[in-house]
Amino acid sequence: MVGDEKLRNFASPRVYLPALALLVLALLPLFIKNPYNLHILAIILFWAYLASAWNIVGGFAGQLSLGHGVYVATGAYVSSMLFANTGLSPWIGMFIGGAAAALLGFIVGYPTLRLKGAYYALATVGFAEGFRVILISTEKIGSWDTGGAQGFLVPLMGNAPQYMQFMSKVPYYYIALALVLMIIGFCVWIDRSKLGYYLTALREDEDAALALGINTARTKLIAATLSAFFTGVGGVYYAQLIRYLEPSAISGPMMSNQIVFLAIVGGKGSVLGPAIGGVLLTVVGEITRIFFGQVMGLHLFLYGLIVVLFVIFKPRGVIEFCENAYGRLLRLLGEGGEKRGREDAGVKESDH
């Protein structure tokens, strides 16, 4: 009986459809051999990961952070400088870089999260800009070179898996896929946990949540710290994928704004929305660069236009379309299964 129940559960479209999607993602490198295309796929997954990491504070907690590029840069610079000066593997530096970003997120969030609405968003913009200026103007920290305005070149080790460096783009794709699955799994846990209920309550009405006894300041700070940690981990991956850190590119407004755009268009506050937005908008950006590469910043203009349209007409984001389509597909498959079940039952009854 237990075995039959497991088989019936596995036969449910709610189980085999996600499994099929995951299988397709896992097998993509077998069919896509071009290194450039694999690199683009890794970048797409990287943006999906960052948007989902931002979603912890920007979506679940409803706090509009416009300075998350700071945490990408923190993870990237900390791990890369440890790698260059001590030989510490980025696999270990990933946790240290994430922890450094989380500490910075706590330090920044402690005073700024007491601000509400646009004031908090402006505070994050100001901090991010100050951080960018510090990176540009600082060429050394003690005896360690940071590169200053010229940027920091990650040491090249050739094909060295122990240092997260590969000659092929396939491992980078799988690392990015693992990061996306990890952050989605974590967001599922948050969504179903007590922390998730607290975050939803303060996002909907902070005063009401406070009246119910929720420590809103502490809850927002936890969300900001967790979001910064995962964003910093993404920065470590970015450093090994690109192998060059340019202060304005990694910590400037372009990085921070793009993360927010992806999450909003995908559907902030949902589990899968930011990841879906990260995939779709990054594809739009790459297509724009291919056909209109001579027009600098055009993809950001398109991002902004798409964000405005979604905020006006579909504030829940792309996830609303995806949920509706997925619901119709489940009903279609369910109806088909019920019809087959009734037909089988009819055959059995006729046999008797």
Short mmCIF file of C-alpha atoms in Angstrom, two decimals:
data_model
loop_
_atom_site.label_atom_id
_atom_site.label_comp_id
_atom_site.label_asym_id
_atom_site.label_seq_id
_atom_site.Cartn_x
_atom_site.Cartn_y
_atom_site.Cartn_z
CA MET A 1 0.00 0.00 0.00
CA VAL A 2 2.79 2.41 0.91
CA GLY A 3 4.61 1.59 -2.32
CA ASP A 4 1.46 2.17 -4.37
CA GLU A 5 0.93 5.53 -2.66
CA LYS A 6 4.49 6.60 -3.51
CA LEU A 7 4.01 5.56 -7.12
CA ARG A 8 0.78 7.56 -7.31
CA ASN A 9 2.53 10.59 -5.81
CA PHE A 10 5.36 10.31 -8.31
CA ALA A 11 2.82 10.03 -11.12
CA SER A 12 1.33 13.36 -10.06
CA PRO A 13 2.14 16.23 -12.46
CA ARG A 14 3.06 18.32 -9.42
CA VAL A 15 6.01 15.97 -8.97
CA TYR A 16 7.08 14.92 -12.44
CA LEU A 17 6.76 18.32 -14.13
CA PRO A 18 9.34 20.03 -11.84
CA ALA A 19 11.50 16.90 -12.05
CA LEU A 20 11.34 17.05 -15.85
CA ALA A 21 12.27 20.75 -15.85
CA LEU A 22 15.24 20.03 -13.58
CA LEU A 23 16.31 17.16 -15.83
CA VAL A 24 16.24 19.46 -18.88
CA LEU A 25 18.40 22.03 -17.07
CA ALA A 26 20.84 19.31 -16.00
CA LEU A 27 21.18 17.95 -19.55
CA LEU A 28 21.52 21.30 -21.38
CA PRO A 29 25.35 21.23 -21.52
CA LEU A 30 25.15 17.93 -23.39
CA PHE A 31 23.45 19.69 -26.29
CA ILE A 32 24.99 23.17 -26.07
CA LYS A 33 28.69 22.89 -26.84
CA ASN A 34 29.54 26.49 -27.74
CA PRO A 35 31.56 28.04 -24.84
CA TYR A 36 30.00 31.47 -25.39
CA ASN A 37 26.46 30.08 -25.17
CA LEU A 38 27.36 28.15 -22.02
CA HIS A 39 28.83 31.33 -20.54
CA ILE A 40 25.57 33.17 -21.28
CA LEU A 41 23.58 30.39 -19.60
CA ALA A 42 25.82 30.64 -16.53
CA ILE A 43 25.29 34.43 -16.45
CA ILE A 44 21.52 33.97 -16.74
CA LEU A 45 21.52 31.60 -13.78
CA PHE A 46 23.80 33.97 -11.86
CA TRP A 47 21.30 36.84 -12.24
CA ALA A 48 18.43 34.54 -11.29
CA TYR A 49 20.36 33.66 -8.13
CA LEU A 50 21.06 37.30 -7.22
CA ALA A 51 17.43 38.31 -7.76
CA SER A 52 16.29 35.48 -5.47
CA ALA A 53 18.84 36.47 -2.83
CA TRP A 54 17.61 40.09 -2.94
CA ASN A 55 14.04 38.80 -2.65
CA ILE A 56 14.63 37.75 0.96
CA VAL A 57 14.77 41.37 2.11
CA GLY A 58 13.18 43.16 -0.86
CA GLY A 59 10.33 40.74 -1.47
CA PHE A 60 9.53 38.81 1.70
CA ALA A 61 10.31 41.73 4.02
CA GLY A 62 9.18 44.44 1.59
CA GLN A 63 12.28 46.62 2.10
CA LEU A 64 13.44 48.25 -1.16
CA SER A 65 17.21 47.87 -1.05
CA LEU A 66 18.92 49.64 -3.96
CA GLY A 67 22.48 48.91 -2.87
CA HIS A 68 22.90 45.14 -3.11
CA GLY A 69 25.87 45.56 -5.43
CA VAL A 70 27.83 46.32 -2.25
CA TYR A 71 27.39 42.74 -1.07
CA VAL A 72 28.31 41.28 -4.45
CA ALA A 73 31.51 43.33 -4.34
CA THR A 74 32.24 42.38 -0.73
CA GLY A 75 32.06 38.65 -1.41
CA ALA A 76 34.05 38.99 -4.63
CA TYR A 77 36.83 41.18 -3.21
CA VAL A 78 37.21 39.33 0.11
CA SER A 79 37.48 35.88 -1.46
CA SER A 80 39.70 37.07 -4.36
CA MET A 81 42.12 38.93 -2.11
CA LEU A 82 42.38 35.93 0.22
CA PHE A 83 42.97 33.74 -2.81
CA ALA A 84 45.64 36.06 -4.27
CA ASN A 85 47.51 36.69 -1.02
CA THR A 86 47.12 33.52 1.02
CA GLY A 87 46.21 30.89 -1.58
CA LEU A 88 42.88 30.20 0.15
CA SER A 89 40.59 28.30 -2.19
CA PRO A 90 37.47 30.21 -3.30
CA TRP A 91 35.45 27.15 -2.28
CA ILE A 92 36.32 28.11 1.31
CA GLY A 93 36.42 31.82 0.48
CA MET A 94 32.80 31.50 -0.61
CA PHE A 95 31.73 31.10 3.01
CA ILE A 96 34.12 33.78 4.26
CA GLY A 97 33.03 36.22 1.56
CA GLY A 98 29.39 35.47 2.35
CA ALA A 99 30.03 35.98 6.06
CA ALA A 100 31.79 39.31 5.38
CA ALA A 101 28.82 40.45 3.28
CA ALA A 102 26.42 39.32 6.03
CA LEU A 103 28.38 41.29 8.63
CA LEU A 104 28.27 44.35 6.39
CA GLY A 105 24.55 43.80 5.82
CA PHE A 106 24.04 43.72 9.59
CA ILE A 107 26.10 46.89 10.11
CA VAL A 108 24.27 48.74 7.34
CA GLY A 109 20.86 47.38 8.24
CA TYR A 110 20.96 48.13 11.96
CA PRO A 111 20.52 51.90 11.54
CA THR A 112 18.93 52.09 8.08
CA LEU A 113 16.16 49.52 8.53
CA ARG A 114 14.61 51.80 11.12
CA LEU A 115 13.82 54.12 8.20
CA LYS A 116 10.67 53.53 6.19
CA GLY A 117 9.75 53.67 2.52
CA ALA A 118 11.83 55.88 0.26
CA TYR A 119 14.13 56.92 3.12
CA TYR A 120 15.50 53.39 3.47
CA ALA A 121 15.93 53.07 -0.30
CA LEU A 122 17.82 56.39 -0.44
CA ALA A 123 20.02 55.32 2.46
CA THR A 124 21.04 52.14 0.63
CA VAL A 125 21.81 54.16 -2.52
CA GLY A 126 24.01 56.56 -0.55
CA PHE A 127 25.88 53.74 1.18
CA ALA A 128 26.44 51.89 -2.10
CA GLU A 129 27.83 54.99 -3.77
CA GLY A 130 30.16 55.65 -0.84
CA PHE A 131 31.35 52.05 -0.94
CA ARG A 132 32.04 52.33 -4.68
CA VAL A 133 34.12 55.47 -4.13
CA ILE A 134 36.13 53.70 -1.41
CA LEU A 135 36.89 50.80 -3.76
CA ILE A 136 38.02 53.20 -6.49
CA SER A 137 40.23 55.31 -4.23
CA THR A 138 41.81 52.47 -2.21
CA GLU A 139 44.71 50.74 -3.91
CA LYS A 140 46.11 48.90 -0.91
CA ILE A 141 44.85 47.44 2.35
CA GLY A 142 48.04 46.93 4.31
CA SER A 143 50.30 44.99 1.98
CA TRP A 144 47.43 43.64 -0.10
CA ASP A 145 46.70 45.26 -3.45
CA THR A 146 43.07 45.99 -4.25
CA GLY A 147 43.65 47.50 -7.68
CA GLY A 148 41.80 50.73 -6.96
CA ALA A 149 40.19 52.31 -10.01
CA GLN A 150 42.07 49.92 -12.31
CA GLY A 151 40.25 46.95 -10.84
CA PHE A 152 41.44 43.68 -9.38
CA LEU A 153 42.63 40.82 -11.58
CA VAL A 154 41.91 37.40 -10.10
CA PRO A 155 45.02 35.15 -10.36
CA LEU A 156 44.68 32.65 -13.20
CA MET A 157 45.51 29.06 -12.29
CA GLY A 158 44.49 27.30 -15.51
CA ASN A 159 42.40 24.18 -15.10
CA ALA A 160 42.32 24.04 -11.29
CA PRO A 161 39.02 22.70 -9.90
CA GLN A 162 40.34 23.08 -6.33
CA TYR A 163 40.46 26.85 -6.97
CA MET A 164 37.09 26.99 -8.78
CA GLN A 165 38.79 27.61 -12.11
CA PHE A 166 38.08 25.51 -15.19
CA MET A 167 39.03 25.57 -18.84
CA SER A 168 35.49 24.55 -19.77
CA LYS A 169 32.35 26.59 -19.10
CA VAL A 170 30.34 23.47 -18.19
CA PRO A 171 31.39 23.39 -14.49
CA TYR A 172 30.51 27.08 -14.12
CA TYR A 173 27.05 26.32 -15.48
CA TYR A 174 26.50 23.53 -12.96
CA ILE A 175 27.80 25.64 -10.07
CA ALA A 176 25.36 28.42 -11.03
CA LEU A 177 22.53 25.88 -11.31
CA ALA A 178 23.39 24.52 -7.85
CA LEU A 179 23.36 28.06 -6.43
CA VAL A 180 19.93 28.74 -7.94
CA LEU A 181 18.50 25.49 -6.55
CA MET A 182 20.03 26.27 -3.15
CA ILE A 183 18.51 29.76 -2.93
CA ILE A 184 15.10 28.56 -4.17
CA GLY A 185 15.14 25.80 -1.56
CA PHE A 186 16.04 28.33 1.12
CA CYS A 187 13.25 30.65 -0.02
CA VAL A 188 10.78 27.75 0.14
CA TRP A 189 11.89 27.15 3.73
CA ILE A 190 11.50 30.83 4.61
CA ASP A 191 8.08 30.97 2.97
CA ARG A 192 6.84 28.10 5.16
CA SER A 193 8.62 29.04 8.39
CA LYS A 194 7.69 31.29 11.28
CA LEU A 195 10.19 33.83 9.95
CA GLY A 196 8.31 33.85 6.66
CA TYR A 197 5.01 34.59 8.38
CA TYR A 198 6.63 37.40 10.34
CA LEU A 199 8.12 38.87 7.16
CA THR A 200 4.79 38.69 5.35
CA ALA A 201 3.04 40.39 8.24
CA LEU A 202 5.46 43.32 8.41
CA ARG A 203 5.49 43.65 4.62
CA GLU A 204 1.71 43.98 4.52
CA ASP A 205 1.38 46.28 7.53
CA GLU A 206 4.36 46.93 9.77
CA ASP A 207 2.34 48.78 12.42
CA ALA A 208 -0.15 45.93 12.66
CA ALA A 209 2.69 43.39 12.88
CA LEU A 210 4.25 45.42 15.68
CA ALA A 211 0.91 45.52 17.49
CA LEU A 212 0.72 41.72 17.27
CA GLY A 213 4.00 41.45 19.16
CA ILE A 214 6.39 40.87 16.25
CA ASN A 215 9.80 42.42 16.74
CA THR A 216 9.81 44.04 13.30
CA ALA A 217 13.26 45.65 13.63
CA ARG A 218 14.85 42.32 14.52
CA THR A 219 12.95 40.46 11.80
CA LYS A 220 13.99 42.93 9.10
CA LEU A 221 17.59 42.78 10.28
CA ILE A 222 17.60 38.98 10.04
CA ALA A 223 16.22 39.17 6.50
CA ALA A 224 18.79 41.80 5.49
CA THR A 225 21.67 39.77 6.92
CA LEU A 226 20.56 36.54 5.22
CA SER A 227 20.06 38.36 1.93
CA ALA A 228 23.52 39.94 2.17
CA PHE A 229 25.12 36.55 2.92
CA PHE A 230 23.69 34.84 -0.14
CA THR A 231 24.45 37.87 -2.32
CA GLY A 232 28.06 37.77 -1.11
CA VAL A 233 28.28 34.08 -2.03
CA GLY A 234 27.11 35.06 -5.52
CA GLY A 235 29.90 37.64 -5.64
CA VAL A 236 32.51 34.92 -5.03
CA TYR A 237 31.13 32.93 -7.96
CA TYR A 238 31.13 36.07 -10.13
CA ALA A 239 34.80 36.70 -9.35
CA GLN A 240 35.83 33.23 -10.53
CA LEU A 241 33.58 33.34 -13.59
CA ILE A 242 34.67 36.79 -14.84
CA ARG A 243 38.14 36.83 -13.14
CA TYR A 244 38.26 40.62 -13.15
CA LEU A 245 36.68 42.96 -10.62
CA GLU A 246 35.97 46.52 -11.74
CA PRO A 247 34.60 48.66 -8.87
CA SER A 248 31.95 50.57 -10.80
CA ALA A 249 30.71 47.46 -12.59
CA ILE A 250 30.44 45.21 -9.56
CA SER A 251 29.28 47.68 -6.90
CA GLY A 252 27.80 50.52 -8.93
CA PRO A 253 24.15 51.37 -9.52
CA MET A 254 23.98 49.24 -12.68
CA MET A 255 24.56 46.05 -10.67
CA SER A 256 22.19 47.01 -7.83
CA ASN A 257 19.41 48.29 -10.07
CA GLN A 258 19.50 45.30 -12.36
CA ILE A 259 19.04 42.94 -9.41
CA VAL A 260 15.96 44.89 -8.32
CA PHE A 261 14.53 45.06 -11.86
CA LEU A 262 14.77 41.29 -12.26
CA ALA A 263 13.01 40.60 -8.97
CA ILE A 264 10.21 43.11 -9.54
CA VAL A 265 9.44 41.91 -13.07
CA GLY A 266 9.57 38.28 -11.99
CA GLY A 267 7.39 38.83 -8.94
CA LYS A 268 8.99 39.93 -5.69
CA GLY A 269 7.70 38.25 -2.58
CA SER A 270 7.15 34.93 -4.36
CA VAL A 271 9.51 31.96 -4.26
CA LEU A 272 10.10 31.45 -7.97
CA GLY A 273 9.22 34.89 -9.35
CA PRO A 274 12.65 36.58 -9.01
CA ALA A 275 14.43 33.57 -10.54
CA ILE A 276 12.01 33.57 -13.49
CA GLY A 277 12.46 37.34 -13.89
CA GLY A 278 16.22 36.87 -13.78
CA VAL A 279 16.07 34.38 -16.63
CA LEU A 280 13.64 36.32 -18.83
CA LEU A 281 15.13 39.80 -18.48
CA THR A 282 18.69 38.57 -18.84
CA VAL A 283 17.70 36.88 -22.08
CA VAL A 284 16.14 40.17 -23.22
CA GLY A 285 19.34 41.99 -22.28
CA GLU A 286 21.55 39.56 -24.19
CA ILE A 287 19.36 39.75 -27.29
CA THR A 288 19.50 43.55 -27.06
CA ARG A 289 23.30 43.49 -26.85
CA ILE A 290 23.53 41.17 -29.87
CA PHE A 291 21.34 43.27 -32.15
CA PHE A 292 21.86 46.76 -30.68
CA GLY A 293 25.30 46.46 -29.08
CA GLN A 294 26.34 49.87 -30.38
CA VAL A 295 23.69 51.58 -28.22
CA MET A 296 25.19 51.63 -24.73
CA GLY A 297 22.75 51.09 -21.87
CA LEU A 298 19.81 50.20 -24.14
CA HIS A 299 19.15 46.99 -22.20
CA LEU A 300 18.78 49.03 -18.98
CA PHE A 301 16.34 51.35 -20.72
CA LEU A 302 14.32 48.30 -21.78
CA TYR A 303 14.52 46.93 -18.23
CA GLY A 304 13.15 50.20 -16.87
CA LEU A 305 10.35 50.29 -19.45
CA ILE A 306 9.37 46.70 -18.70
CA VAL A 307 9.42 47.38 -14.94
CA VAL A 308 7.13 50.42 -15.37
CA LEU A 309 4.69 48.43 -17.51
CA PHE A 310 4.59 45.56 -15.03
CA VAL A 311 4.17 47.85 -12.01
CA ILE A 312 1.21 49.56 -13.72
CA PHE A 313 -0.53 46.59 -15.33
CA LYS A 314 0.77 43.44 -13.61
CA PRO A 315 2.17 44.35 -10.18
CA ARG A 316 2.54 40.67 -9.21
CA GLY A 317 5.01 40.17 -12.07
CA VAL A 318 5.61 37.37 -14.54
CA ILE A 319 4.93 34.80 -11.84
CA GLU A 320 1.19 35.55 -12.25
CA PHE A 321 1.28 34.35 -15.87
CA CYS A 322 3.39 31.34 -14.90
CA GLU A 323 1.06 30.33 -12.07
CA ASN A 324 -1.99 30.60 -14.33
CA ALA A 325 -0.34 28.58 -17.09
CA TYR A 326 0.91 25.97 -14.61
CA GLY A 327 -2.54 25.72 -13.02
CA ARG A 328 -4.18 25.16 -16.41
CA LEU A 329 -1.59 22.51 -17.27
CA LEU A 330 -2.18 20.72 -13.97
CA ARG A 331 -5.94 20.76 -14.51
CA LEU A 332 -5.49 19.46 -18.04
CA LEU A 333 -3.26 16.62 -16.93
CA GLY A 334 -5.51 15.89 -13.96
CA GLU A 335 -8.61 15.71 -16.12
CA GLY A 336 -6.79 13.41 -18.51
CA GLY A 337 -5.81 11.15 -15.62
CA GLU A 338 -9.38 11.12 -14.28
CA LYS A 339 -10.75 10.25 -17.72
CA ARG A 340 -8.31 7.39 -18.10
CA GLY A 341 -9.21 6.20 -14.61
CA ARG A 342 -12.94 6.24 -15.44
CA GLU A 343 -12.30 4.44 -18.74
CA ASP A 344 -10.27 1.78 -16.95
CA ALA A 345 -12.99 1.41 -14.34
CA GLY A 346 -15.59 1.05 -17.11
CA VAL A 347 -13.57 -1.69 -18.78
CA LYS A 348 -13.28 -3.58 -15.51
CA GLU A 349 -17.00 -3.26 -14.83
CA SER A 350 -17.84 -4.47 -18.34
CA ASP A 351 -15.56 -7.47 -17.84
CA HIS A 352 -17.62 -8.44 -14.85
#
